[in-house]
Coordinates of C-alpha atoms and ligand atoms in Angstrom, one line a residue:
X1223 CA -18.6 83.0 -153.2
X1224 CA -21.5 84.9 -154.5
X1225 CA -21.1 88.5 -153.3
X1226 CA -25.0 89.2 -153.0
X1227 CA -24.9 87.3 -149.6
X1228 CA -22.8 89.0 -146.6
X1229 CA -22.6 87.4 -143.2
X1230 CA -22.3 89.9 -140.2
X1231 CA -20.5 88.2 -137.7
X1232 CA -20.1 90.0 -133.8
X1233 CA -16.5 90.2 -132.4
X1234 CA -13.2 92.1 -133.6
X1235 CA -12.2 92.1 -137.1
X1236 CA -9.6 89.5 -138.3
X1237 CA -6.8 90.3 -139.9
X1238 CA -5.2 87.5 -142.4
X1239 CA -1.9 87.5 -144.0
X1240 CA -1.9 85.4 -147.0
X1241 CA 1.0 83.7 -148.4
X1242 CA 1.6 82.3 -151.7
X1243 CA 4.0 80.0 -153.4
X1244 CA 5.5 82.8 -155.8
X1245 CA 4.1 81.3 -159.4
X1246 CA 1.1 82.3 -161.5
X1247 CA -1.3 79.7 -160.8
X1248 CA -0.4 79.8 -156.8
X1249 CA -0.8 83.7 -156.3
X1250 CA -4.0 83.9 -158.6
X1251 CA -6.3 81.8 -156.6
X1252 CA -4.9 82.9 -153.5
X1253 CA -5.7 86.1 -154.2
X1254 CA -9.5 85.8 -155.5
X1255 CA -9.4 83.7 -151.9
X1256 CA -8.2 87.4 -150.3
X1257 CA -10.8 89.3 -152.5
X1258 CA -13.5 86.6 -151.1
X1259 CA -12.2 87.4 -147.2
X1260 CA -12.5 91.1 -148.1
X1261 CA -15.7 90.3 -149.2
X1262 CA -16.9 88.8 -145.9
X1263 CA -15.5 91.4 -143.7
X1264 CA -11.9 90.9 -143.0
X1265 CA -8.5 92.8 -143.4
X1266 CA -6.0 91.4 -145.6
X1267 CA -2.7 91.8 -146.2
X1268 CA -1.3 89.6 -149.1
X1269 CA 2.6 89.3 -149.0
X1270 CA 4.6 88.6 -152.0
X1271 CA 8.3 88.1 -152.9
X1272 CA 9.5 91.6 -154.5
X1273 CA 9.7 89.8 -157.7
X1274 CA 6.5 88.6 -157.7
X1275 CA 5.0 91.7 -156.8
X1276 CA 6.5 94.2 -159.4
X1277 CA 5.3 91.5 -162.2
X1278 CA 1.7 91.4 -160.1
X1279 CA 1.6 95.4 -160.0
X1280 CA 3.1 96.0 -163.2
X1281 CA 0.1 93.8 -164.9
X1282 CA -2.6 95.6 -162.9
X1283 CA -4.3 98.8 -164.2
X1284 CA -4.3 101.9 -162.0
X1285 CA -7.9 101.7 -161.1
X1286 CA -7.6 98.3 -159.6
X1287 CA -4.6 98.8 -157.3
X1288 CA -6.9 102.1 -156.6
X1289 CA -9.5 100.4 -155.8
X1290 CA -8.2 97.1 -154.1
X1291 CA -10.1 95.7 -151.0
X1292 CA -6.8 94.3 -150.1
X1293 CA -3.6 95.4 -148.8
X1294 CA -0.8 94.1 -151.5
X1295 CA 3.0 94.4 -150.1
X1296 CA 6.1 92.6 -150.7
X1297 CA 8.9 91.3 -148.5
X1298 CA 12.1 92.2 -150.2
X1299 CA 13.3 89.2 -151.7
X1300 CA 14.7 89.1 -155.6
X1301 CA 13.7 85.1 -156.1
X1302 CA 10.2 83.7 -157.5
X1303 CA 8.9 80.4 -159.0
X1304 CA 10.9 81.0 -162.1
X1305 CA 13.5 79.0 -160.6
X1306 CA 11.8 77.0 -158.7
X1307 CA 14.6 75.1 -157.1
X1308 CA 16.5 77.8 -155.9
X1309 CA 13.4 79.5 -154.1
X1310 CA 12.6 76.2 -152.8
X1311 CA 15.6 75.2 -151.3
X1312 CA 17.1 78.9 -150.1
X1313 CA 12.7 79.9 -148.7
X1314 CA 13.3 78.7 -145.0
X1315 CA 16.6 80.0 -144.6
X1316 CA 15.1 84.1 -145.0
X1317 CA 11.4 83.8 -146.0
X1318 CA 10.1 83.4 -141.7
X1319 CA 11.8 86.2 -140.8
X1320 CA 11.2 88.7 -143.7
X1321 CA 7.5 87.5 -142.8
X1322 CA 8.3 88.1 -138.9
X1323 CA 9.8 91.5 -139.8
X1324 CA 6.5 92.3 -141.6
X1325 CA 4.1 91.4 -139.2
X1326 CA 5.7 92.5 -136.2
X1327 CA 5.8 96.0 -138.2
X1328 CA 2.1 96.1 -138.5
X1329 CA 1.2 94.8 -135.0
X1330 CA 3.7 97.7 -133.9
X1331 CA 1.9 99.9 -136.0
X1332 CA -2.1 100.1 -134.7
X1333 CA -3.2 97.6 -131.7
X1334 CA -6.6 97.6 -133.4
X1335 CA -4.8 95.8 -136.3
X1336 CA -3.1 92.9 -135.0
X1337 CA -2.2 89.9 -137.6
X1338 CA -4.7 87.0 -136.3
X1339 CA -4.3 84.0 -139.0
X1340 CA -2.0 83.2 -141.4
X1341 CA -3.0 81.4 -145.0
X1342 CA -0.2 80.2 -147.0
X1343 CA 0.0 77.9 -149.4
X1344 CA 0.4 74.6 -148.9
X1345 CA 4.0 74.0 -150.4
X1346 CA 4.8 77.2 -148.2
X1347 CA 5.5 75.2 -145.3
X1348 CA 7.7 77.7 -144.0
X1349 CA 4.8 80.2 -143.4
X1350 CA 3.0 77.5 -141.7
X1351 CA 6.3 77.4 -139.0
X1352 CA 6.3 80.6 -139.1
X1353 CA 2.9 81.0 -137.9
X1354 CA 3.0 78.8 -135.3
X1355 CA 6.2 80.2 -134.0
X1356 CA 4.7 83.4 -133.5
X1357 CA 1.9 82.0 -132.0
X1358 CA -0.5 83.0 -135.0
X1359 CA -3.1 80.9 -136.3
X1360 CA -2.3 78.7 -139.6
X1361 CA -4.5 78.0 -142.1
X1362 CA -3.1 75.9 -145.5
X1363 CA -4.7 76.4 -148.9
X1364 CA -4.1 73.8 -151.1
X1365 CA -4.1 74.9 -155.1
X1366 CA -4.3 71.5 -156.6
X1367 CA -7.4 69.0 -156.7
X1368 CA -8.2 67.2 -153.6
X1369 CA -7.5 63.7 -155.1
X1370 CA -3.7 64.9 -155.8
X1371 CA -3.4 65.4 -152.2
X1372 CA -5.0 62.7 -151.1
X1373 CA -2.1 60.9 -153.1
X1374 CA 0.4 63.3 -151.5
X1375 CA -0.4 62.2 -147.8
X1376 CA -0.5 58.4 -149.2
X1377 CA 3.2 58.8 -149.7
X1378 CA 4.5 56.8 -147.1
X1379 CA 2.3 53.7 -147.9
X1380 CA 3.3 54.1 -151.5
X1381 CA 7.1 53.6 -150.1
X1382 CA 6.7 51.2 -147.9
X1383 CA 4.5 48.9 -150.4
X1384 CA 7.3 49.0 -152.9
X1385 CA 5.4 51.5 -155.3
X1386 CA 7.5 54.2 -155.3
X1387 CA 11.0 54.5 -154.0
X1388 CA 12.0 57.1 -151.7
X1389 CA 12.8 59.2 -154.4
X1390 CA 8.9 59.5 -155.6
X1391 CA 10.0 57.2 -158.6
X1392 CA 8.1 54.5 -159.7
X1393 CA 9.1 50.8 -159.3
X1394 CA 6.1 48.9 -160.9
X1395 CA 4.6 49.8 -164.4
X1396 CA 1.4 49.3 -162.6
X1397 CA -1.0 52.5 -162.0
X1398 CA -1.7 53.5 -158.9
X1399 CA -5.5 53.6 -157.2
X1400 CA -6.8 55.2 -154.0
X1401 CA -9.8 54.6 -154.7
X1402 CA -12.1 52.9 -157.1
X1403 CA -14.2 56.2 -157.9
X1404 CA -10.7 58.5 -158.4
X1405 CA -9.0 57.9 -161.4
X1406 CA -5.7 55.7 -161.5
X1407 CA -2.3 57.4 -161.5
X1408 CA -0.6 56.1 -164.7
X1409 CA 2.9 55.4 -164.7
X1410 CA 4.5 59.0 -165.1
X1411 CA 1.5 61.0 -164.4
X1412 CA 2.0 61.6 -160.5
X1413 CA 1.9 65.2 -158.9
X1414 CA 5.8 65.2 -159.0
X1415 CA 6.2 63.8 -162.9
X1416 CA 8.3 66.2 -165.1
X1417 CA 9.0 63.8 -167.9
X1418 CA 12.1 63.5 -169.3
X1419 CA 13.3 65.0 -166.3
X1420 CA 14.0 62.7 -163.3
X1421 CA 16.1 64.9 -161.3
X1422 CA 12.9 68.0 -161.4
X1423 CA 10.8 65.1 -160.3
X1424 CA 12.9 63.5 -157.2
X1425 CA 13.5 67.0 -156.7
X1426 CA 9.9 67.8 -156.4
X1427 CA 8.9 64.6 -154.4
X1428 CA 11.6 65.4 -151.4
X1429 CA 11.4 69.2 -151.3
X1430 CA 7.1 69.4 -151.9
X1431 CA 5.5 66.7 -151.7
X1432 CA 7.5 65.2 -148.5
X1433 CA 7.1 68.7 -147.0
X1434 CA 3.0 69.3 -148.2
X1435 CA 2.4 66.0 -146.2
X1436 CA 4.2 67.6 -142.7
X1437 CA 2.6 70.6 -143.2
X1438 CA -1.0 69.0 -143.2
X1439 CA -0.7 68.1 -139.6
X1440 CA 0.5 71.5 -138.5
X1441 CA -2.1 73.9 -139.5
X1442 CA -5.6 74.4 -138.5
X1443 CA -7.7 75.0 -141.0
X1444 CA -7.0 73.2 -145.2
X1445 CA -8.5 74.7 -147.4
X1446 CA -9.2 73.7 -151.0
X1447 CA -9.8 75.1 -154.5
X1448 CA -12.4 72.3 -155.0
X1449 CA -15.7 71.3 -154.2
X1450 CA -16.8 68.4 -152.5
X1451 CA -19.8 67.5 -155.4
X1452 CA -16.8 67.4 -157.8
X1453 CA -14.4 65.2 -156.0
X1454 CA -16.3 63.2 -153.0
X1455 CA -14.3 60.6 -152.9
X1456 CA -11.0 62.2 -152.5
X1457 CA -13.0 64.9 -150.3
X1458 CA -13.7 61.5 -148.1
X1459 CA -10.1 60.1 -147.7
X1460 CA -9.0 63.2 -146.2
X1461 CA -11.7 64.1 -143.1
X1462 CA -10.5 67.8 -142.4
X1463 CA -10.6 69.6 -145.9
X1464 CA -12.5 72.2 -146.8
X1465 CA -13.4 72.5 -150.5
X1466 CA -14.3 76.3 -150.5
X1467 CA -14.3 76.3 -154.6
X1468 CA -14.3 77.5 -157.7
X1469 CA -12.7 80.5 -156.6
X1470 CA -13.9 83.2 -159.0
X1471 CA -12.7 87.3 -158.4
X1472 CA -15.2 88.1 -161.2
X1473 CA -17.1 90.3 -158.2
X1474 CA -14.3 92.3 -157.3
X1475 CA -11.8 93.4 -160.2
X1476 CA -13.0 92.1 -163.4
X1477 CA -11.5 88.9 -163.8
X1478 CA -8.4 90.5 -162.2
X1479 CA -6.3 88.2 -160.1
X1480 CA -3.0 88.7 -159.9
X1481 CA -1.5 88.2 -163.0
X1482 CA 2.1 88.6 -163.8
X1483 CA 0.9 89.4 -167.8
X1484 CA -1.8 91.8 -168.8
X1485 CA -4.7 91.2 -169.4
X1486 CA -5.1 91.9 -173.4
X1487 CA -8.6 93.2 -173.3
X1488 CA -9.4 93.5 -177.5
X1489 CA -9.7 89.5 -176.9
X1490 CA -13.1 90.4 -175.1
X1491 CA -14.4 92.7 -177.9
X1492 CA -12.9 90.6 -180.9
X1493 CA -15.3 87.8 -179.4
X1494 CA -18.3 90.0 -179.2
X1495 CA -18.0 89.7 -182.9
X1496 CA -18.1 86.0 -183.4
X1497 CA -21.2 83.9 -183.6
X1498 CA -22.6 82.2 -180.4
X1499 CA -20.6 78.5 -179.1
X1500 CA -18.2 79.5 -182.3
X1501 CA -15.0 79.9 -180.8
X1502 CA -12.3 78.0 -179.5
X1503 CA -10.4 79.6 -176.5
X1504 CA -6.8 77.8 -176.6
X1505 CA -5.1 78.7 -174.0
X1506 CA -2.2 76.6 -171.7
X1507 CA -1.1 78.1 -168.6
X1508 CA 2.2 80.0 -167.7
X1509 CA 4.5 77.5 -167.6
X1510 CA 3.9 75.3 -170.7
X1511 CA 6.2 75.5 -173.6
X1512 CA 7.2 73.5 -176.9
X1513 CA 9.3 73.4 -179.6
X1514 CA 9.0 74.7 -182.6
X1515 CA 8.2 71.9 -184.8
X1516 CA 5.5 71.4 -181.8
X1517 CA 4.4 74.9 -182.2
X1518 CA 3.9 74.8 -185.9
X1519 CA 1.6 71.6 -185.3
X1520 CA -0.6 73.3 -182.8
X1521 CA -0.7 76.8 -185.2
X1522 CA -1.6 74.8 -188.3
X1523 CA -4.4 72.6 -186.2
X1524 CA -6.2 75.7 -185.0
X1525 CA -6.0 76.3 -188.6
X1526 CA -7.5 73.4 -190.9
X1527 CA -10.5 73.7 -188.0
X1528 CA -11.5 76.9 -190.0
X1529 CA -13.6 78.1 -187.1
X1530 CA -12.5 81.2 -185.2
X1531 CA -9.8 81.0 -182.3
X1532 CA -9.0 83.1 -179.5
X1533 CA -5.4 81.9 -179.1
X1534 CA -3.0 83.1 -175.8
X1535 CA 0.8 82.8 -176.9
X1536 CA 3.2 84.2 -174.1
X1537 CA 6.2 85.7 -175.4
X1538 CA 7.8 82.8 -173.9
X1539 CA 6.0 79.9 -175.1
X1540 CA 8.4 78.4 -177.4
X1541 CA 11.0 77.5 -174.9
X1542 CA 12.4 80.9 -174.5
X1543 CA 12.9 81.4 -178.2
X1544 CA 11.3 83.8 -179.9
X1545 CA 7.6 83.2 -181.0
X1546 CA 7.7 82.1 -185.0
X1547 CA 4.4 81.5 -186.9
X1548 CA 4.4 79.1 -189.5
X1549 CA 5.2 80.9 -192.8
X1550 CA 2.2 83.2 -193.8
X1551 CA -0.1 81.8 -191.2
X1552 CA -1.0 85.4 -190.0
X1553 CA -2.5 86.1 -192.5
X1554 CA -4.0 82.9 -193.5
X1555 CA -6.0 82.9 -190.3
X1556 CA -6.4 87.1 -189.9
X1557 CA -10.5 86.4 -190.1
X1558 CA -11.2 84.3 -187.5
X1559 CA -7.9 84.0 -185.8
X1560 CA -7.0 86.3 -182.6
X1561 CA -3.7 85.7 -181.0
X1562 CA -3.2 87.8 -177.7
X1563 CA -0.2 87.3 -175.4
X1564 CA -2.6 86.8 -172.0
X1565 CA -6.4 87.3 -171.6
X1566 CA -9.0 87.7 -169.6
X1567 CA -9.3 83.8 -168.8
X1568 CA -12.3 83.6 -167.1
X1569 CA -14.1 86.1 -169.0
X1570 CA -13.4 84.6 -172.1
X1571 CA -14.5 80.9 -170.9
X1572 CA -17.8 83.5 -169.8
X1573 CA -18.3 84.7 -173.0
X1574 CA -21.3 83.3 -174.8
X1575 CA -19.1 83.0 -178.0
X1576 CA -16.7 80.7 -176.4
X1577 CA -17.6 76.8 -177.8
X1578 CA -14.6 74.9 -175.9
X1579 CA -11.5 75.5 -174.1
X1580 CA -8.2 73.8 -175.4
X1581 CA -6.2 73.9 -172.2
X1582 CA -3.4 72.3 -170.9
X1583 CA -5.3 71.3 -167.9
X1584 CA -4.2 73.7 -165.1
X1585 CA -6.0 73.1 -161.9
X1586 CA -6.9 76.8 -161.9
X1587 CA -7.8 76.4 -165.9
X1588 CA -9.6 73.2 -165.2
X1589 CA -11.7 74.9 -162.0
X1590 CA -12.5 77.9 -164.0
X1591 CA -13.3 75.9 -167.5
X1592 CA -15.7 73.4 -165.9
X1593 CA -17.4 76.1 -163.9
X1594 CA -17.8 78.1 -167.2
X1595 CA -19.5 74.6 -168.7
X1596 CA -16.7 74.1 -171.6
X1597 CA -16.2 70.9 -173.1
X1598 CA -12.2 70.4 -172.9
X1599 CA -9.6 69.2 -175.4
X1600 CA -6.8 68.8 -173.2
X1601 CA -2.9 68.8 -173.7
X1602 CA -1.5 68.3 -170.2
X1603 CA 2.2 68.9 -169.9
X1604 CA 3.4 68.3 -166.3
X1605 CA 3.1 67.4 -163.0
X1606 CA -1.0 66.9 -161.6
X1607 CA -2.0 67.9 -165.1
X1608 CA -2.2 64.2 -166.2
X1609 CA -4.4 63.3 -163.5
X1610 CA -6.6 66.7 -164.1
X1611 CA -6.9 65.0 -167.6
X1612 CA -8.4 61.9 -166.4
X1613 CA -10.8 63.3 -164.1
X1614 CA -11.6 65.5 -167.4
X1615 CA -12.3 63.0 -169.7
X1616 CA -12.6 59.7 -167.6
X1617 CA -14.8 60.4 -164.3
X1618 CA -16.5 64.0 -165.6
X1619 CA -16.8 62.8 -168.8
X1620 CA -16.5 66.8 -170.0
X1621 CA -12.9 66.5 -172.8
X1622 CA -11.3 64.4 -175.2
X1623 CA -7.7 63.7 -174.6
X1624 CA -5.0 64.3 -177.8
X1625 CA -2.5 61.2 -178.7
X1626 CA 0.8 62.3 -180.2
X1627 CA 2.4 60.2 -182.7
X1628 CA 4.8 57.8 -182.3
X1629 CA 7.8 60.7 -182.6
X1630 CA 5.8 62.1 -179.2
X1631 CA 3.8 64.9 -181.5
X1632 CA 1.0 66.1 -181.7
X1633 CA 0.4 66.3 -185.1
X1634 CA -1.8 69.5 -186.7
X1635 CA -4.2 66.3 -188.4
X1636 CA -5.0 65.4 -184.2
X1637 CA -5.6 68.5 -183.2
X1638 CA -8.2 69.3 -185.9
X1639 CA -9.6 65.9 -185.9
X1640 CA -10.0 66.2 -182.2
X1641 CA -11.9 69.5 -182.1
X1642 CA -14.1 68.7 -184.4
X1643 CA -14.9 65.6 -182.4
X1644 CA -15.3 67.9 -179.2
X1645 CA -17.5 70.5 -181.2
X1646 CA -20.3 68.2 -182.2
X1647 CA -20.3 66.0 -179.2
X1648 CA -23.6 66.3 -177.3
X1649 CA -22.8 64.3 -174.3
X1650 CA -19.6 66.2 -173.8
X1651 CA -22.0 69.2 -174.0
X1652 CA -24.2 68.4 -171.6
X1653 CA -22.0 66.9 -169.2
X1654 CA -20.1 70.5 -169.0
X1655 CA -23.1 72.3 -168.8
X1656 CA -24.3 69.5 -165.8
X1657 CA -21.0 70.4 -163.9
X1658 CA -21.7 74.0 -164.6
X1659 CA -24.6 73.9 -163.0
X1660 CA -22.9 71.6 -160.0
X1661 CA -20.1 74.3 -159.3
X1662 CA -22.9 77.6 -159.3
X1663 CA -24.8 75.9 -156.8
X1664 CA -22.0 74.9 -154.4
X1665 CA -20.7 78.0 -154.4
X1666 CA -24.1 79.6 -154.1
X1667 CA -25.9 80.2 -150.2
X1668 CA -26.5 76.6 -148.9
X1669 CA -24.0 74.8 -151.4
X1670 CA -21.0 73.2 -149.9
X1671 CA -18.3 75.3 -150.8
X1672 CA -20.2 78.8 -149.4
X1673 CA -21.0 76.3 -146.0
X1674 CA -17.9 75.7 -145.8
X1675 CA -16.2 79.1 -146.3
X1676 CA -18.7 80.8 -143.9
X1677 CA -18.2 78.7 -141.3
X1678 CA -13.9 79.4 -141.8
X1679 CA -14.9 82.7 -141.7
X1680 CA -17.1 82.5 -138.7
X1681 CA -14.5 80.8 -137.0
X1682 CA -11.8 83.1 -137.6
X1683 CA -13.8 85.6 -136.1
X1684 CA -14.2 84.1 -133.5
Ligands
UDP2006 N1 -4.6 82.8 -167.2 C1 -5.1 84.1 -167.6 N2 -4.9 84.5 -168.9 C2 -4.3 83.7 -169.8 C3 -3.8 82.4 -169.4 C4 -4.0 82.0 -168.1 O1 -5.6 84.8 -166.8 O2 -4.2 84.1 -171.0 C5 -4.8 82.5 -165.8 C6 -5.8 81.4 -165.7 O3 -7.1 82.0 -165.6 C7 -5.4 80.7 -164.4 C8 -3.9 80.9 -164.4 O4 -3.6 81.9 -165.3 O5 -6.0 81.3 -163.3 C9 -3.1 79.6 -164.8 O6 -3.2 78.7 -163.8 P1 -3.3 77.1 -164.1 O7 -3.3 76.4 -162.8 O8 -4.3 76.8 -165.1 O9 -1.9 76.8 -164.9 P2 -0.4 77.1 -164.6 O10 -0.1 78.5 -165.1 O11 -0.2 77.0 -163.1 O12 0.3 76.1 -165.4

């Protein structure tokens, strides 16, 4: 929300806890949601795992957690997303009542200060119990695109019309449609696909997306990162959401929003020096990795383009081994080529140097991209990042999608023939710069997203 406007509302000050899943790209927009509640007059309290919150603080600089319109704590508990299945299925036997312990602590503490609502992510359906159990208000934020959830809550139908199995696997090579202005599901491309690995995916179909569909019906508010311009037609199969997006903590911190890396900030003055539209921000999330004959491809792409790069490599990026650049690439590319291990995302899509964004297709990436008007080249790698690629390039019309060979790689000769496709393409251009202008005004007094959080806001005050 656009800080210049601040809504006074009568009545006692609310007091939220927020509650994310404990992974980058849950915690990051739930926390630019806490920054926007701070914003608007009300006390927050965001609770990570211990974990989480030592990476979180650890990344931060000292003026931030100085200066932080939040309060950040932790609930002592040595597990995060980076095994997934593990927090998952062990959450509900400790996570209510560490959270219990933690609120009845600061209830105890000043009357004046009593925890009112509770916002937790939507695959935290523990929190959402939780909540209710203690007679607290629940409100769910979901972190993925609208239309993902809207095929979430389809579930059951899928099942019982012989779709999918009760596993989440598909039975028909058919795709799937909710509606004519969504894009189709292909075969493999569902919220819960991890291919190549069917036991992540049934995995992820009984223990999220089974759960996200009971926890819909017990909170009271859902909230989305979305806006209702961008997706109507999803926003229309599901009557109580409330697209409050893009999120942006550009306001408050920088672009600080809890991440577990820090930020590298010689990415922002390296792009000060490149020409206007030049550069080509690649960058693909925390969790996406690839070999190293996959690795070379992608280095030596960003290569033959010969125009300068702003290129994030986390130390883990090549499936835990360590980082190796082709042979004398360093120094091939030393004049237009920055590597940086994290950056400051959103201020790097910002920057006026920044042509495109080669991205993996994130929802969070996505949200920020399109509301920085980038034209997309995008290399999806799990779960609702194939459908975030067809609402790129199929409904938005705003990215070109990359074809790997028939060995299943993406060869260096695609990458460079692709960005040079996406470079001098004028309707990509002015498509992004369409949907830029779409997510500024929804998010802007009057749009639908600032509606819509105002009035959660208003009624929270209540
Ligand atoms: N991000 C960042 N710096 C980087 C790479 C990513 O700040 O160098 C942030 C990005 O802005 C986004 C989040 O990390 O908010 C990634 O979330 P996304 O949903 O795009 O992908 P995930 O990490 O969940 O795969």
């Amino acid at each position: 929300m656009q800080a210049s406007v601040h809504f006074s509302i009568m009545g006692r000050k609310p007091h939220v806890v927020v509650v994310p899943y404990p992974a980058q790209g849950h915690v990051a927009p739930l926390m630019k949601l806490a920054y926007n509640l701070a914003d608007h007059g009300v006390k927050v309290t965001f609770v990570n795992t211990e974990s989480t919150h030592v990476k979180v603080m650890s990344a931060m600089p000292e003026k931030f957690k100085e200066e932080s319109p939040i309060s950040l704590v932790s609930v002592p508990v040595e597990l995060d997303g980076t095994d997934a299945k593990e927090f998952v299925e062990s959450a509900p036997s400790f996570m209510p009542g560490h959270l219990q312990n933690l609120i009845e602590n600061i209830n105890e503490l000043n009357n004046d200060d009593q925890v009112t609502h509770i916002i937790a992510d939507i695959t935290a359906g523990w929190a959402l119990e939780a909540a209710k159990k203690m007679d607290i208000k629940p409100a769910a934020f979901v972190p993925f695109g609208v239309a993902n959830l809207a095929l979430v809550l389809h579930n059951q139908m899928l099942i019982e019309a012989g779709i999918i199995d009760v596993d989440g696997i598909q039975m028909k090579d058919e795709r799937i449609c909710l509606s004519k202005k969504i894009p189709a599901w292909n075969k493999n491309e569902l919220l819960w696909s991890f291919p190549g690995n069917p036991d992540t995916e049934k995995f992820m179909f009984q223990h999220f997306v089974r759960k996200i569909a009971e926890n819909v019906k017990i909170c009271n508010w859902l909230l989305a990162n979305s806006f209702y311009e961008l997706e109507p037609s999803a926003c229309n199969l599901i009557p109580n959401i409330l697209p409050i997006g893009p999120l942006f903590a550009s306001d408050h911190l920088g672009t600080y929003a809890g991440n577990f890396w820090a930020e590298d900030s010689t990415s922002l003055s390296w792009l000060d020096q490149q020409p206007p539209r030049s550069v080509i921000y690649a960058a693909f999330g925390s969790t996406f990795v690839c070999d190293q004959q996959q690795f070379n491809e992608l280095a030596l792409g960003l290569e033959m383009v010969g125009q300068p790069f702003l290129w994030v490599v986390r130390s883990d990026f090549t499936n835990g081994m360590v980082v190796e650049f082709p042979d004398g690439f360093t120094k091939r590319v030393e004049k237009y080529g920055k590597i940086v291990k994290w950056a400051p995302q959103e201020k790097a899509l910002a920057h006026p140097s920044t042509a495109c964004f080669f991205s993996h297709c994130g929802w969070n990436s996505t949200m920020e991209g399109l509301s920085k008007g980038m034209p997309f080249l995008c290399w999806p790698y799990f779960t609702d990042q194939f459908h975030n690629r067809s609402y790129i390039c199929e409904t938005w019309k705003v990215g070109l999608r990359l074809i790997p060979d028939d060995n299943g790689i993406v060869t260096r000769h695609e990458i460079k023939t692709k960005l040079e496709k996406l470079l001098s393409d004028k309707d990509i251009e002015a498509n992004s710069l369409k949907l830029k202008e779409m997510a500024r005004k929804s998010t802007s007094e009057g749009g639908s997203s600032f509606s819509n959080f105002i009035s959660f806001v208003e009624r929270i005050k209540q």
